[in-house]
Short mmCIF file of C-alpha atoms (C1' of nucleotides) in Angstrom, two decimals:
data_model
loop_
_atom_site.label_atom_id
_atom_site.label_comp_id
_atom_site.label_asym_id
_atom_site.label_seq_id
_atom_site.Cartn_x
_atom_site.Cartn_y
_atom_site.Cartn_z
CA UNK A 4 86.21 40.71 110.11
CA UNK A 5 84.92 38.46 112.89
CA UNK A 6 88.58 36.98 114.43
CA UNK A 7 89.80 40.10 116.54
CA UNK A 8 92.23 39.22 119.51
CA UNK A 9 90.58 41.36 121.79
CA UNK A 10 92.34 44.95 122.20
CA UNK A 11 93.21 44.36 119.16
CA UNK A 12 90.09 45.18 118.08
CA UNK A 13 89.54 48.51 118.25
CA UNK A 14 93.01 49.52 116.87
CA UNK A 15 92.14 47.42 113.77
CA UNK A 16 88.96 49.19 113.81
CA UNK A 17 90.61 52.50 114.21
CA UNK A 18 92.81 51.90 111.47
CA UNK A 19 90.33 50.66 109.39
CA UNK A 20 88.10 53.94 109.39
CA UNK A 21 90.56 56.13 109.06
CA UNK A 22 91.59 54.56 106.28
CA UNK A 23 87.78 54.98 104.88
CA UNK A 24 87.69 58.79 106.01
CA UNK A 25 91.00 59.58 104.27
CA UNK A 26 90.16 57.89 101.09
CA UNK A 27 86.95 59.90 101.23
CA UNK A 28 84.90 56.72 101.51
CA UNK A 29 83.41 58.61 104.43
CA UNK A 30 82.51 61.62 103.35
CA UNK A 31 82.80 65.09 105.35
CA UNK A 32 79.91 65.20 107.65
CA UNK A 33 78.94 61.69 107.75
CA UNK A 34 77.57 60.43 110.43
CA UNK A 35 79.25 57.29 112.12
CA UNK A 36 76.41 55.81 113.99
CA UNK A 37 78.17 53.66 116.81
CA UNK A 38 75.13 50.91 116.54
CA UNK A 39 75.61 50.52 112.96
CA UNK A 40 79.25 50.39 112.94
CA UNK A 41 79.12 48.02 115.56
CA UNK A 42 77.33 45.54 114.10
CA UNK A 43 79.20 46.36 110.99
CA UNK A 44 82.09 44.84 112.69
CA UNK A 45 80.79 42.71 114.44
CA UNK A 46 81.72 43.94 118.05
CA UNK A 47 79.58 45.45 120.50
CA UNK A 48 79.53 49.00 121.17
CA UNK A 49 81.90 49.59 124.00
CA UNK A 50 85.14 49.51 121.50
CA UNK A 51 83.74 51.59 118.41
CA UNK A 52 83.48 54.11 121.01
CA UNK A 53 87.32 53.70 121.78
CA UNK A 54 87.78 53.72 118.11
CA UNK A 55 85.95 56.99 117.38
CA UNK A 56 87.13 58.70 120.37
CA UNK A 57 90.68 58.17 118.98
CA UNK A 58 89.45 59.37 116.00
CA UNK A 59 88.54 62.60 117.26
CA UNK A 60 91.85 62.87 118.99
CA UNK A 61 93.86 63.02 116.03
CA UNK A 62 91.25 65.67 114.21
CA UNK A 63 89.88 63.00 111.46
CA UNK A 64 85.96 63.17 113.80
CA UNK A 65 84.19 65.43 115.45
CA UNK A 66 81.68 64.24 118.74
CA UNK A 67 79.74 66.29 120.60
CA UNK A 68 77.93 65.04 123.39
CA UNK A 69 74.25 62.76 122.71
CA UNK A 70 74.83 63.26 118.93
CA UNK A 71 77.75 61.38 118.16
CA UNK A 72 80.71 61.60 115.94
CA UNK A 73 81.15 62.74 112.18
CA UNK A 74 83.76 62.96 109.67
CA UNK A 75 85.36 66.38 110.12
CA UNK A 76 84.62 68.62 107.52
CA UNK A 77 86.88 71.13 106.94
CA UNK A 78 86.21 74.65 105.96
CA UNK A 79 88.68 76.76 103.55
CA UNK A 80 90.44 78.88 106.75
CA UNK A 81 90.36 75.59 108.72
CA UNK A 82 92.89 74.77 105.57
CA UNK A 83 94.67 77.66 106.18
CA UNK A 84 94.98 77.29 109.56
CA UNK A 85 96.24 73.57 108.92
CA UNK A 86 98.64 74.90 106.41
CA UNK A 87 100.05 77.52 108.67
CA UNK A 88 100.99 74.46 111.58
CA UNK A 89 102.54 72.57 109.18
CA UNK A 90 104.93 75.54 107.82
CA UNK A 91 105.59 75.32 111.36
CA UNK A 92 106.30 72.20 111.98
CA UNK A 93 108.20 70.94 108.81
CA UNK A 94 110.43 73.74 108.84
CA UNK A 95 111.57 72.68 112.46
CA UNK A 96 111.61 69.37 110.91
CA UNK A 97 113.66 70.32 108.07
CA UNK A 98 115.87 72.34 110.76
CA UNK A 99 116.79 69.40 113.18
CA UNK A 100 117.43 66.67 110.10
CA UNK A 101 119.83 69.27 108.33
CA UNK A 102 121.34 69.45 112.00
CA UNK A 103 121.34 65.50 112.62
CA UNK A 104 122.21 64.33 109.20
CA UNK A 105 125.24 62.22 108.94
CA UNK A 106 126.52 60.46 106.39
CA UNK A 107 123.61 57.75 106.13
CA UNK A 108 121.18 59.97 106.43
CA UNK A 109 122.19 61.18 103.50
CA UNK A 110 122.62 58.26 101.42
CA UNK A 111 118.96 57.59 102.66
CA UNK A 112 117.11 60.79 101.48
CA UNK A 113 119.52 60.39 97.88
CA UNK A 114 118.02 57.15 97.31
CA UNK A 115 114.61 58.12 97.38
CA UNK A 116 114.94 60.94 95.55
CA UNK A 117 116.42 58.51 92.88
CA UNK A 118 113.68 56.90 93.38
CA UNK A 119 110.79 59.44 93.18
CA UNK A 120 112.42 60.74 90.04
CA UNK A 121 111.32 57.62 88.40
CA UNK A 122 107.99 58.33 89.74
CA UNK A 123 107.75 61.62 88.41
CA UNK A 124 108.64 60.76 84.94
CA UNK A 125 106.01 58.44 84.42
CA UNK A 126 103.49 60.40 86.96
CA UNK A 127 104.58 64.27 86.34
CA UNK A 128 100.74 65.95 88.06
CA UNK A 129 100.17 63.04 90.49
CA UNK A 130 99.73 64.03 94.13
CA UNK A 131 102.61 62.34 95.23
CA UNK A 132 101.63 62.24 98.70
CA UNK A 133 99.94 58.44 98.81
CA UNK A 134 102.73 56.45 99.03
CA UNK A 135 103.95 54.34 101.93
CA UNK A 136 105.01 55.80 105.37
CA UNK A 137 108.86 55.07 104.91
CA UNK A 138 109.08 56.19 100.90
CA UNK A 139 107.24 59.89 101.91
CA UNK A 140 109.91 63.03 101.66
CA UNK A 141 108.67 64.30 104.30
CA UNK A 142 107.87 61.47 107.05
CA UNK A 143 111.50 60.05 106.05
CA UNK A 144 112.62 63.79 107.35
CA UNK A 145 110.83 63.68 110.29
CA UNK A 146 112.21 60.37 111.06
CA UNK A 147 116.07 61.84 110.49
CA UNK A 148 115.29 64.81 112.80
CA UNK A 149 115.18 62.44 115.49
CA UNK A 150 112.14 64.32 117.30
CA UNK A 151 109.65 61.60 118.06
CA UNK A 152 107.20 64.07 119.55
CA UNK A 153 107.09 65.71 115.99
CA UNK A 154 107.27 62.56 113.98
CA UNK A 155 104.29 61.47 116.24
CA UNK A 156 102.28 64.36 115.42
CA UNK A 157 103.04 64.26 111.42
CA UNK A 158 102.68 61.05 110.63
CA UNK A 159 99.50 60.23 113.39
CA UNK A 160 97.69 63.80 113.32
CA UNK A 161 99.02 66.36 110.53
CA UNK A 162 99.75 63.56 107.88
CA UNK A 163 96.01 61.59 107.87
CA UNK A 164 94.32 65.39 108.44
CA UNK A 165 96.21 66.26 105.22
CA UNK A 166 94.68 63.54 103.36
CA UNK A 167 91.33 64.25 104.38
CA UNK A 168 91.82 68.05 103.99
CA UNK A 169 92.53 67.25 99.78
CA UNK A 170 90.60 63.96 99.40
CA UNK A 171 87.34 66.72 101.03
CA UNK A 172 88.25 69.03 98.39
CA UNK A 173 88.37 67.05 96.17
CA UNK A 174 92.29 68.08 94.89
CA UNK A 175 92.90 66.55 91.63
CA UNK A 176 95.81 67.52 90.01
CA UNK A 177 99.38 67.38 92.19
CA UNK A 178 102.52 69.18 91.23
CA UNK A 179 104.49 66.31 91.19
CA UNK A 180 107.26 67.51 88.96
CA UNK A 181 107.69 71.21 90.83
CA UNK A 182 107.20 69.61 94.36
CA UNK A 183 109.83 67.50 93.44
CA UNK A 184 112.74 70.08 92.49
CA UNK A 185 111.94 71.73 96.17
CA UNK A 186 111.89 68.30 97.55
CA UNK A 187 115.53 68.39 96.03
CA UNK A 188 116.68 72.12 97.08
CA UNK A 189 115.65 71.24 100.61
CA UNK A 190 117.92 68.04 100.26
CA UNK A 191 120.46 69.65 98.91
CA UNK A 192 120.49 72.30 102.29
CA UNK A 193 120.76 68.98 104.09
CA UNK A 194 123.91 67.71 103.02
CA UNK A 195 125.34 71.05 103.67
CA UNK A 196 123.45 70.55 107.03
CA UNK A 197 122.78 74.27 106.34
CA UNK A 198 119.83 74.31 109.10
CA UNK A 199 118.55 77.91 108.44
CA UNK A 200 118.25 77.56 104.55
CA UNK A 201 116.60 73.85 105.23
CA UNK A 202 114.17 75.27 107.21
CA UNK A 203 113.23 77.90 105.02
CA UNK A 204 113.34 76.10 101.78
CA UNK A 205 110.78 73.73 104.02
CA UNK A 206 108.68 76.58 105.19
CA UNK A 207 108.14 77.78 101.48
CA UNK A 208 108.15 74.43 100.06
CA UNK A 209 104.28 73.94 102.53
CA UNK A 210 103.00 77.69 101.54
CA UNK A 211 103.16 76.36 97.90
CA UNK A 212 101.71 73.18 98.48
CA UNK A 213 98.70 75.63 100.16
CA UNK A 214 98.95 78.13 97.27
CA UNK A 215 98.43 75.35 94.73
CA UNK A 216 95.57 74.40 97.11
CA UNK A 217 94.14 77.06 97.56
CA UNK A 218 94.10 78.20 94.19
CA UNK A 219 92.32 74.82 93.24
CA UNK A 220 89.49 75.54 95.32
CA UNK A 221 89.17 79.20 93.63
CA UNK A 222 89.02 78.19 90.54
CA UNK A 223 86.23 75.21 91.27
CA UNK A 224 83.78 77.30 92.37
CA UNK B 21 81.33 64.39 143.85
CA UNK B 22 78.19 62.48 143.21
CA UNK B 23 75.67 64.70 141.35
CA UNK B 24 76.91 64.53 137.62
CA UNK B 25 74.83 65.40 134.35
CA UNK B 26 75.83 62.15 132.34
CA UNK B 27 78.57 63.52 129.96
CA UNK B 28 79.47 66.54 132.20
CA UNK B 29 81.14 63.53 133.85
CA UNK B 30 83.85 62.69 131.83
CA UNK B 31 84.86 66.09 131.29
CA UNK B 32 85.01 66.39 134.98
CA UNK B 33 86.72 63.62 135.34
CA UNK B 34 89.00 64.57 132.57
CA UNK B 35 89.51 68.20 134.30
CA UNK B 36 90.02 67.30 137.60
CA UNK B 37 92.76 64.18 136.95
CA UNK B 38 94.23 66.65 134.64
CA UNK B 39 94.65 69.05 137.62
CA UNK B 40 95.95 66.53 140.03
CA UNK B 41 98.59 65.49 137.38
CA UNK B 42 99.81 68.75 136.87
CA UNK B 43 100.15 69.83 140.31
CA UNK B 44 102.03 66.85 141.05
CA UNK B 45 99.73 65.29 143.26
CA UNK B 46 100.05 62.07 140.99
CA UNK B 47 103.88 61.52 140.49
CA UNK B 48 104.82 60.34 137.10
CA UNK B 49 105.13 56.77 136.98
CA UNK B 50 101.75 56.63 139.10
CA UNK B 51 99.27 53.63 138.14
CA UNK B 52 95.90 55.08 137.39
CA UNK B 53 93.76 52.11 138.32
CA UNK B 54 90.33 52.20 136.68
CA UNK B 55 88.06 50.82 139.46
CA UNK B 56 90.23 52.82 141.96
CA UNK B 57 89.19 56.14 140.17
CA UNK B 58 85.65 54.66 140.18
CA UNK B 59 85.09 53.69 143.23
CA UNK B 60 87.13 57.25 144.21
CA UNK B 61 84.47 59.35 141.82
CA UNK B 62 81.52 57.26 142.35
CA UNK B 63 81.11 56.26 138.62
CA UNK B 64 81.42 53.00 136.69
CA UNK B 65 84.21 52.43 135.02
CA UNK B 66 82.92 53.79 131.79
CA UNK B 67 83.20 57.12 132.38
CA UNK B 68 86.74 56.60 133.29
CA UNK B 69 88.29 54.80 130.54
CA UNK B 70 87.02 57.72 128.37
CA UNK B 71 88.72 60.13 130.56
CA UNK B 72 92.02 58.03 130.87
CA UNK B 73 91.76 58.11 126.75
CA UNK B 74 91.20 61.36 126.53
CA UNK B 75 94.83 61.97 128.96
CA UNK B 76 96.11 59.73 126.87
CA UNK B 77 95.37 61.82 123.84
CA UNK B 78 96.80 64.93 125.31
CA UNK B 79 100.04 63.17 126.23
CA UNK B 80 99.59 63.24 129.61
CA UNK B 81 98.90 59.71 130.75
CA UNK B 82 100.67 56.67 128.58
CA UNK B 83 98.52 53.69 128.38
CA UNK B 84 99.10 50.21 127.01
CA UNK B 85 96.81 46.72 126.35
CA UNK B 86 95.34 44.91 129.45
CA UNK B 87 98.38 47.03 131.48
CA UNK B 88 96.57 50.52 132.03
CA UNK B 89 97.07 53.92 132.51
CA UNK B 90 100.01 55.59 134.31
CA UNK B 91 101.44 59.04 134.81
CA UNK B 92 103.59 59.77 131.87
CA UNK B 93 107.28 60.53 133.08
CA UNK B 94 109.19 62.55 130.79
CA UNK B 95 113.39 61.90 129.66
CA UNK B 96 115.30 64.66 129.72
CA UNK B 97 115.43 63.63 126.17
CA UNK B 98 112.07 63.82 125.85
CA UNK B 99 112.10 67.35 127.28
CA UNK B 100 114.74 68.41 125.15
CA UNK B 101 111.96 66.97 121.80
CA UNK B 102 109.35 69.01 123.73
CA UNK B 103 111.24 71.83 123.80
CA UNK B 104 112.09 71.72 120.07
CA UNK B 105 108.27 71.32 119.09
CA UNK B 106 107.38 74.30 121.60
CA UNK B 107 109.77 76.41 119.80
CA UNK B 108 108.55 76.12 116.21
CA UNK B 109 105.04 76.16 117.15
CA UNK B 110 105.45 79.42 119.46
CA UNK B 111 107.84 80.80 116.86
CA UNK B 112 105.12 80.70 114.55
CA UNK B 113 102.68 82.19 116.77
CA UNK B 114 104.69 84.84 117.38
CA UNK B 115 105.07 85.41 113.58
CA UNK B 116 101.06 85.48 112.87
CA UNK B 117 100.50 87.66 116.39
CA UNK B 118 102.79 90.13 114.39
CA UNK B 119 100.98 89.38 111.32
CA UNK B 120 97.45 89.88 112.65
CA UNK B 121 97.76 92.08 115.56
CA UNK B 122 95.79 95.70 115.00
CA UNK B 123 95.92 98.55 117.36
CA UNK B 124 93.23 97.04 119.59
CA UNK B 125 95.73 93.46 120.08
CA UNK B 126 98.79 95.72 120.62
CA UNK B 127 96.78 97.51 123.88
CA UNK B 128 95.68 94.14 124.54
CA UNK B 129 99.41 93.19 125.17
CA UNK B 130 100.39 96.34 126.60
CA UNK B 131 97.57 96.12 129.71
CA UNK B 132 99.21 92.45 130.20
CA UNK B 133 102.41 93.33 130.55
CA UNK B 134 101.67 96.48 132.57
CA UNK B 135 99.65 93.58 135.05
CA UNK B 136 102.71 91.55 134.70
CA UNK B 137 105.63 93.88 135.65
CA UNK B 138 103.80 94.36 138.88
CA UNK B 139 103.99 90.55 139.82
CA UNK B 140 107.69 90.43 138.88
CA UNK B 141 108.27 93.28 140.75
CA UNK B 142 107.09 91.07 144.11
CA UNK B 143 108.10 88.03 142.81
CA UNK B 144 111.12 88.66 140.62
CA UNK B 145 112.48 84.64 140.25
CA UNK B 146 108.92 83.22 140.18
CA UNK B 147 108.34 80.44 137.59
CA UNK B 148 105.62 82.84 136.27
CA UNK B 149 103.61 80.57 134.55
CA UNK B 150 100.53 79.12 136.76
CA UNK B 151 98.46 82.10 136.29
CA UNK B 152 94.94 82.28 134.30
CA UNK B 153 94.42 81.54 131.18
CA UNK B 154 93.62 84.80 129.61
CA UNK B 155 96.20 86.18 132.16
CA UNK B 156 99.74 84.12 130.19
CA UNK B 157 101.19 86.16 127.74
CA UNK B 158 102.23 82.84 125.05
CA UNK B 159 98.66 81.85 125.57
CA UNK B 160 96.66 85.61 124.86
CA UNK B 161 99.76 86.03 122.03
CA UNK B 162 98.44 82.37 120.71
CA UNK B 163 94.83 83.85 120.49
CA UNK B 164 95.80 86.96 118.87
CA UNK B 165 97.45 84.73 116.22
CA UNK B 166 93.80 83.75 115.25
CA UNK B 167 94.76 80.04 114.47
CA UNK B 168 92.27 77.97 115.74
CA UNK B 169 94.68 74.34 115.46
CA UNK B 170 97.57 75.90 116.78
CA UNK B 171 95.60 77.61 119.81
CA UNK B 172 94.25 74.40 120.64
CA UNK B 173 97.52 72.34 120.27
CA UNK B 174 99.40 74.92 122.64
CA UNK B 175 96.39 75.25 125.52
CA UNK B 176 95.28 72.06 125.68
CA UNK B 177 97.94 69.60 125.15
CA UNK B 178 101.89 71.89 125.11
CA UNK B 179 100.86 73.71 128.06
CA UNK B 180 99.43 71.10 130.64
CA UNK B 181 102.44 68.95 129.06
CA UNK B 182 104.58 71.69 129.88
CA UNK B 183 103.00 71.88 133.51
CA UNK B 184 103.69 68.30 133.64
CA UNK B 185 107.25 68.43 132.84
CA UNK B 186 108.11 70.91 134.94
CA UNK B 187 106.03 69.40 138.40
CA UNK B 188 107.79 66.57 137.44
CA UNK B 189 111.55 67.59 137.36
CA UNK B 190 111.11 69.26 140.51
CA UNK B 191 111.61 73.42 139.18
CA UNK B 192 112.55 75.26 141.84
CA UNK B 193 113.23 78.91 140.62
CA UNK B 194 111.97 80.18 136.98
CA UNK B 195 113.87 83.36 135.83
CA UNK B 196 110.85 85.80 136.00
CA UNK B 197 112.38 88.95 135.47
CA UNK B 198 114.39 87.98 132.62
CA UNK B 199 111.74 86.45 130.66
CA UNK B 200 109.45 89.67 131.17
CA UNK B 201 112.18 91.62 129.77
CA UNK B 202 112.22 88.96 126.89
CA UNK B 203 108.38 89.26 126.33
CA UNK B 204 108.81 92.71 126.28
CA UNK B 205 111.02 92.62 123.26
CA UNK B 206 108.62 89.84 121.41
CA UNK B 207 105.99 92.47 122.26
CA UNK B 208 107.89 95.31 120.75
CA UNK B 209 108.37 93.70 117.74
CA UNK B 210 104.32 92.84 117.13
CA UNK B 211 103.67 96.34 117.92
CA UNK B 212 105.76 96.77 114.72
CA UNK B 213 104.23 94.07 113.42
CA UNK B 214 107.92 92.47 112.35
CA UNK B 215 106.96 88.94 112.02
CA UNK B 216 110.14 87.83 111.35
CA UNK B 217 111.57 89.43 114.12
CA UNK B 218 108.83 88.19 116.33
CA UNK B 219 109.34 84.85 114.96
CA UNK B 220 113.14 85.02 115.69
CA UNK B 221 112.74 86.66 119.29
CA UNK B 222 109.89 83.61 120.66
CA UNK B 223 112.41 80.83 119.42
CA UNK B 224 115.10 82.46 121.67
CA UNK B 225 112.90 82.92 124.06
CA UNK B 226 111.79 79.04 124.39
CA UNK B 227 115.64 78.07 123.89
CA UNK B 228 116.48 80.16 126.92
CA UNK B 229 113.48 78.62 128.79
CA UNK B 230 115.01 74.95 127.97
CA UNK B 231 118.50 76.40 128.82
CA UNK B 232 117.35 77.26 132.15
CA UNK B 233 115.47 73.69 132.46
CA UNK B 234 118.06 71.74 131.42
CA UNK B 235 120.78 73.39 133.79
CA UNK B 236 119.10 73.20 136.45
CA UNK B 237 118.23 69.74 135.58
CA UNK B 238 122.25 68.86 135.62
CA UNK B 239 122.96 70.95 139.13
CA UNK B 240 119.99 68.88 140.52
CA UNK B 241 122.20 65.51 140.54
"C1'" DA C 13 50.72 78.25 105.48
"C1'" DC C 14 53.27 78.65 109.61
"C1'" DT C 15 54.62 77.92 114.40
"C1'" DC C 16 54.77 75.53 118.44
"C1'" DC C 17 53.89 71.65 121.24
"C1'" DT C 18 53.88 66.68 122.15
"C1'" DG C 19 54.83 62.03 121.84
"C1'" DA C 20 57.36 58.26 119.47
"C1'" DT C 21 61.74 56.74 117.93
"C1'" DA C 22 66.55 56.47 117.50
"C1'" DT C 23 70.93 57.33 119.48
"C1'" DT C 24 74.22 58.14 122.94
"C1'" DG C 25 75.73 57.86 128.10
"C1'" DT C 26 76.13 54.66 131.88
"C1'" DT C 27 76.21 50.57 134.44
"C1'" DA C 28 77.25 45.94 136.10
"C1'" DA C 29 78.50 41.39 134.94
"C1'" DC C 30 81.47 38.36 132.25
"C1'" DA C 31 85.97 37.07 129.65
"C1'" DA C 32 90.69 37.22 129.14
"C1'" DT C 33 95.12 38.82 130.18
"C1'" DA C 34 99.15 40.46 133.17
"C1'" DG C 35 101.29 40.24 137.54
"C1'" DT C 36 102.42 37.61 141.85
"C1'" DG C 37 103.62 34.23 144.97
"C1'" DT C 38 104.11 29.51 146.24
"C1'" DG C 39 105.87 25.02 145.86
"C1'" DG C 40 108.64 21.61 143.75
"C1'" DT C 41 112.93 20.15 141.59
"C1'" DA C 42 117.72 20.12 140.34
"C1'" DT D 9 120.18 28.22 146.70
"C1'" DA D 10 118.50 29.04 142.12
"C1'" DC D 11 115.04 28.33 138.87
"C1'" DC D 12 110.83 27.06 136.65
"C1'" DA D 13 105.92 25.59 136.52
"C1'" DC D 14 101.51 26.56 138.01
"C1'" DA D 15 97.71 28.30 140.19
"C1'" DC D 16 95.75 32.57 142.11
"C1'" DT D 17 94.71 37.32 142.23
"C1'" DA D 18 94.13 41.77 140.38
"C1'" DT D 19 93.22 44.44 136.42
"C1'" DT D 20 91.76 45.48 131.87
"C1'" DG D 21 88.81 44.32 127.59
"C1'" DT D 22 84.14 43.31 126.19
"C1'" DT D 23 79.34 42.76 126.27
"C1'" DA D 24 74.38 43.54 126.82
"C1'" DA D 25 70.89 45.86 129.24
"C1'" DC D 26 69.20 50.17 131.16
"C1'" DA D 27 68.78 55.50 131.50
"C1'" DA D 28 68.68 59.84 129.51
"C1'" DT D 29 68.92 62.76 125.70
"C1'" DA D 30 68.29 64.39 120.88
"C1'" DT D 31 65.75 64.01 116.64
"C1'" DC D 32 61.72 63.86 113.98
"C1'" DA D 33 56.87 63.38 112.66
"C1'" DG D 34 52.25 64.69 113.36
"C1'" DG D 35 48.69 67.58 114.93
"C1'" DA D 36 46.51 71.64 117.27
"C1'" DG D 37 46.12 76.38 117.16
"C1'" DT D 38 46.79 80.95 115.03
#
DNA sequence: ACTCCTGATATTGTTAACAATAGTGTGGTA
DNA sequence: TACCACACTATTGTTAACAATATCAGGAGT
């Protein structure tokens, strides 16, 4: 905790709350105190500022001025809203990689679908969203449409808002096993680099994901 | 230049490096000192880090470890990426504006482009973007699309991005008249509220933007 | 009991000095 | 001449102290 290399510092720091906001260690609301934190970490104010103001870039903080930063805290049309930006932007996503894929490509998104089938059969309900950057359906997609803008915002804004967004809401059951047949259909548009009928598969593929959602936070409350 | 309220700074600060980088009056590529802005806005350099962090954030300044901050120059590849997001993010605004616009949006539109036909009619090849806020028909389309995130993403970091792309490639003539004609269509379809059409209509519309772009990019050299 | 004011406290905004790193130029050597 | 080592300068990262603001508790007045 104590050996930082200088600038170093606040990206570890960075990293290491938004890994404690998007495993809901933080919870919505929370305040983050830069005092505390600092001496948390052993560092002196001026970087858990950097830290936090990053933070709030990429959505996972809100600061207002003279009161500080807190987790963000989404509301239900704040999930909508989300929801609706990411139809967006994976089904552009799902457009360019059906245009770019070449042979590798391909061979890449069959092997882990060979491999999330093994997933499924022992996890059928899990969320099947917490698994490394370069094994995620999706983040392996934005990678093959070769748009790093869009990877950029997926994996550094949409992707951690996403995980707070469910681990707020407390989501507990995925839908592992029907996620993964559309995971397949979209693939499947892919190696016929059929661009339109990618994209759409995509586009419905995210207004399920928010149905299923959605209809979880109905029937909490 | 001098009489600041504390955090009003930094959003000055923010505001008015913004402006200078989007008008060009910092060339891509520029160094953005810290102690020279300092000294320049008679702050510390606190004040200006944030700010530099904050253009950073927004994509409009790159920064990097014990190096600083500099203008962010884009590739034409780059512009081609931006392009590509800008196109599935206005194609979706164009598919809620449909979705969401009532009789009271539709006049909204229709008083714009009554305002607008009389500036093309003066200035038929203007670049016809640089106007107010509330006055730019993707922006007052984005607001009638009632998503918060995607309002945001589009005003405050696609549009001075945008700006910045276009100071920076040296745009000489826009193609006024023909993209009034083409808003003019997108607007026909959200009186009909046809979100697919509207949908279908903005993508063309920000493909024939980059069309334009890009040629003129290759006659340039 | 309730509201409003006031002062104490805690927290953020700002500053200037210090530490460490990147960039630069000079001199020496082959 | 070409090249490398080394010191020097300029610039960023970090820190601790100071200034200003928000928050909260307590009390006076109704």
């Amino acid at each position: 905790m104590t050996a930082f290399k200088r600038r170093l510092s606040v990206n570890f720091i960075f990293e290491q709350l938004q890994e404690h906001i998007i495993s809901g260690q933080y919870r919505p609301g929370q305040r983050l105190g830069e005092v505390d934190l600092a001496t948390q970490y052993g560092v002196s104010r001026g970087p858990i500022r950097d830290a936090l103001r990053r933070l709030a870039g990429v959505g996972l903080v809100t600061s207002a001025a003279n009161i500080g930063a807190q987790v963000r805290s989404f509301s239900l049309a704040e999930g909508k809203a989300f929801y609706q930006l990411r139809e967006a932007l994976e089904g552009q996503v799902a457009r360019l990689a059906a245009s770019n894929a070449g042979e590798q490509e391909k061979q890449k998104i069959e092997r882990l679908l060979k491999e999330h089938v093994q997933v499924i059969n022992v996890h059928p309900d899990r969320a099947y969203l917490q698994e490394k950057k370069d094994r995620d359906f999706h983040l392996v997609l934005a990678e093959i449409a070769a748009n790093p803008l869009i990877q950029n915002l997926l994996a550094n804004e949409l992707y951690p808002q996403l995980m707070l967004l469910r681990s707020s809401h407390c989501v507990v059951k995925g839908r592992g096993a029907q996620a993964f047949l559309e995971h397949q259909r979209i693939a499947e548009a892919i190696y016929a680099n059929d661009e339109e009928l990618a994209c759409l598969l995509m586009q419905r593929h995210v207004q399920a994901s928010w149905q299923t959602f959605f209809n979880g936070q109905q029937g909490d409350r």
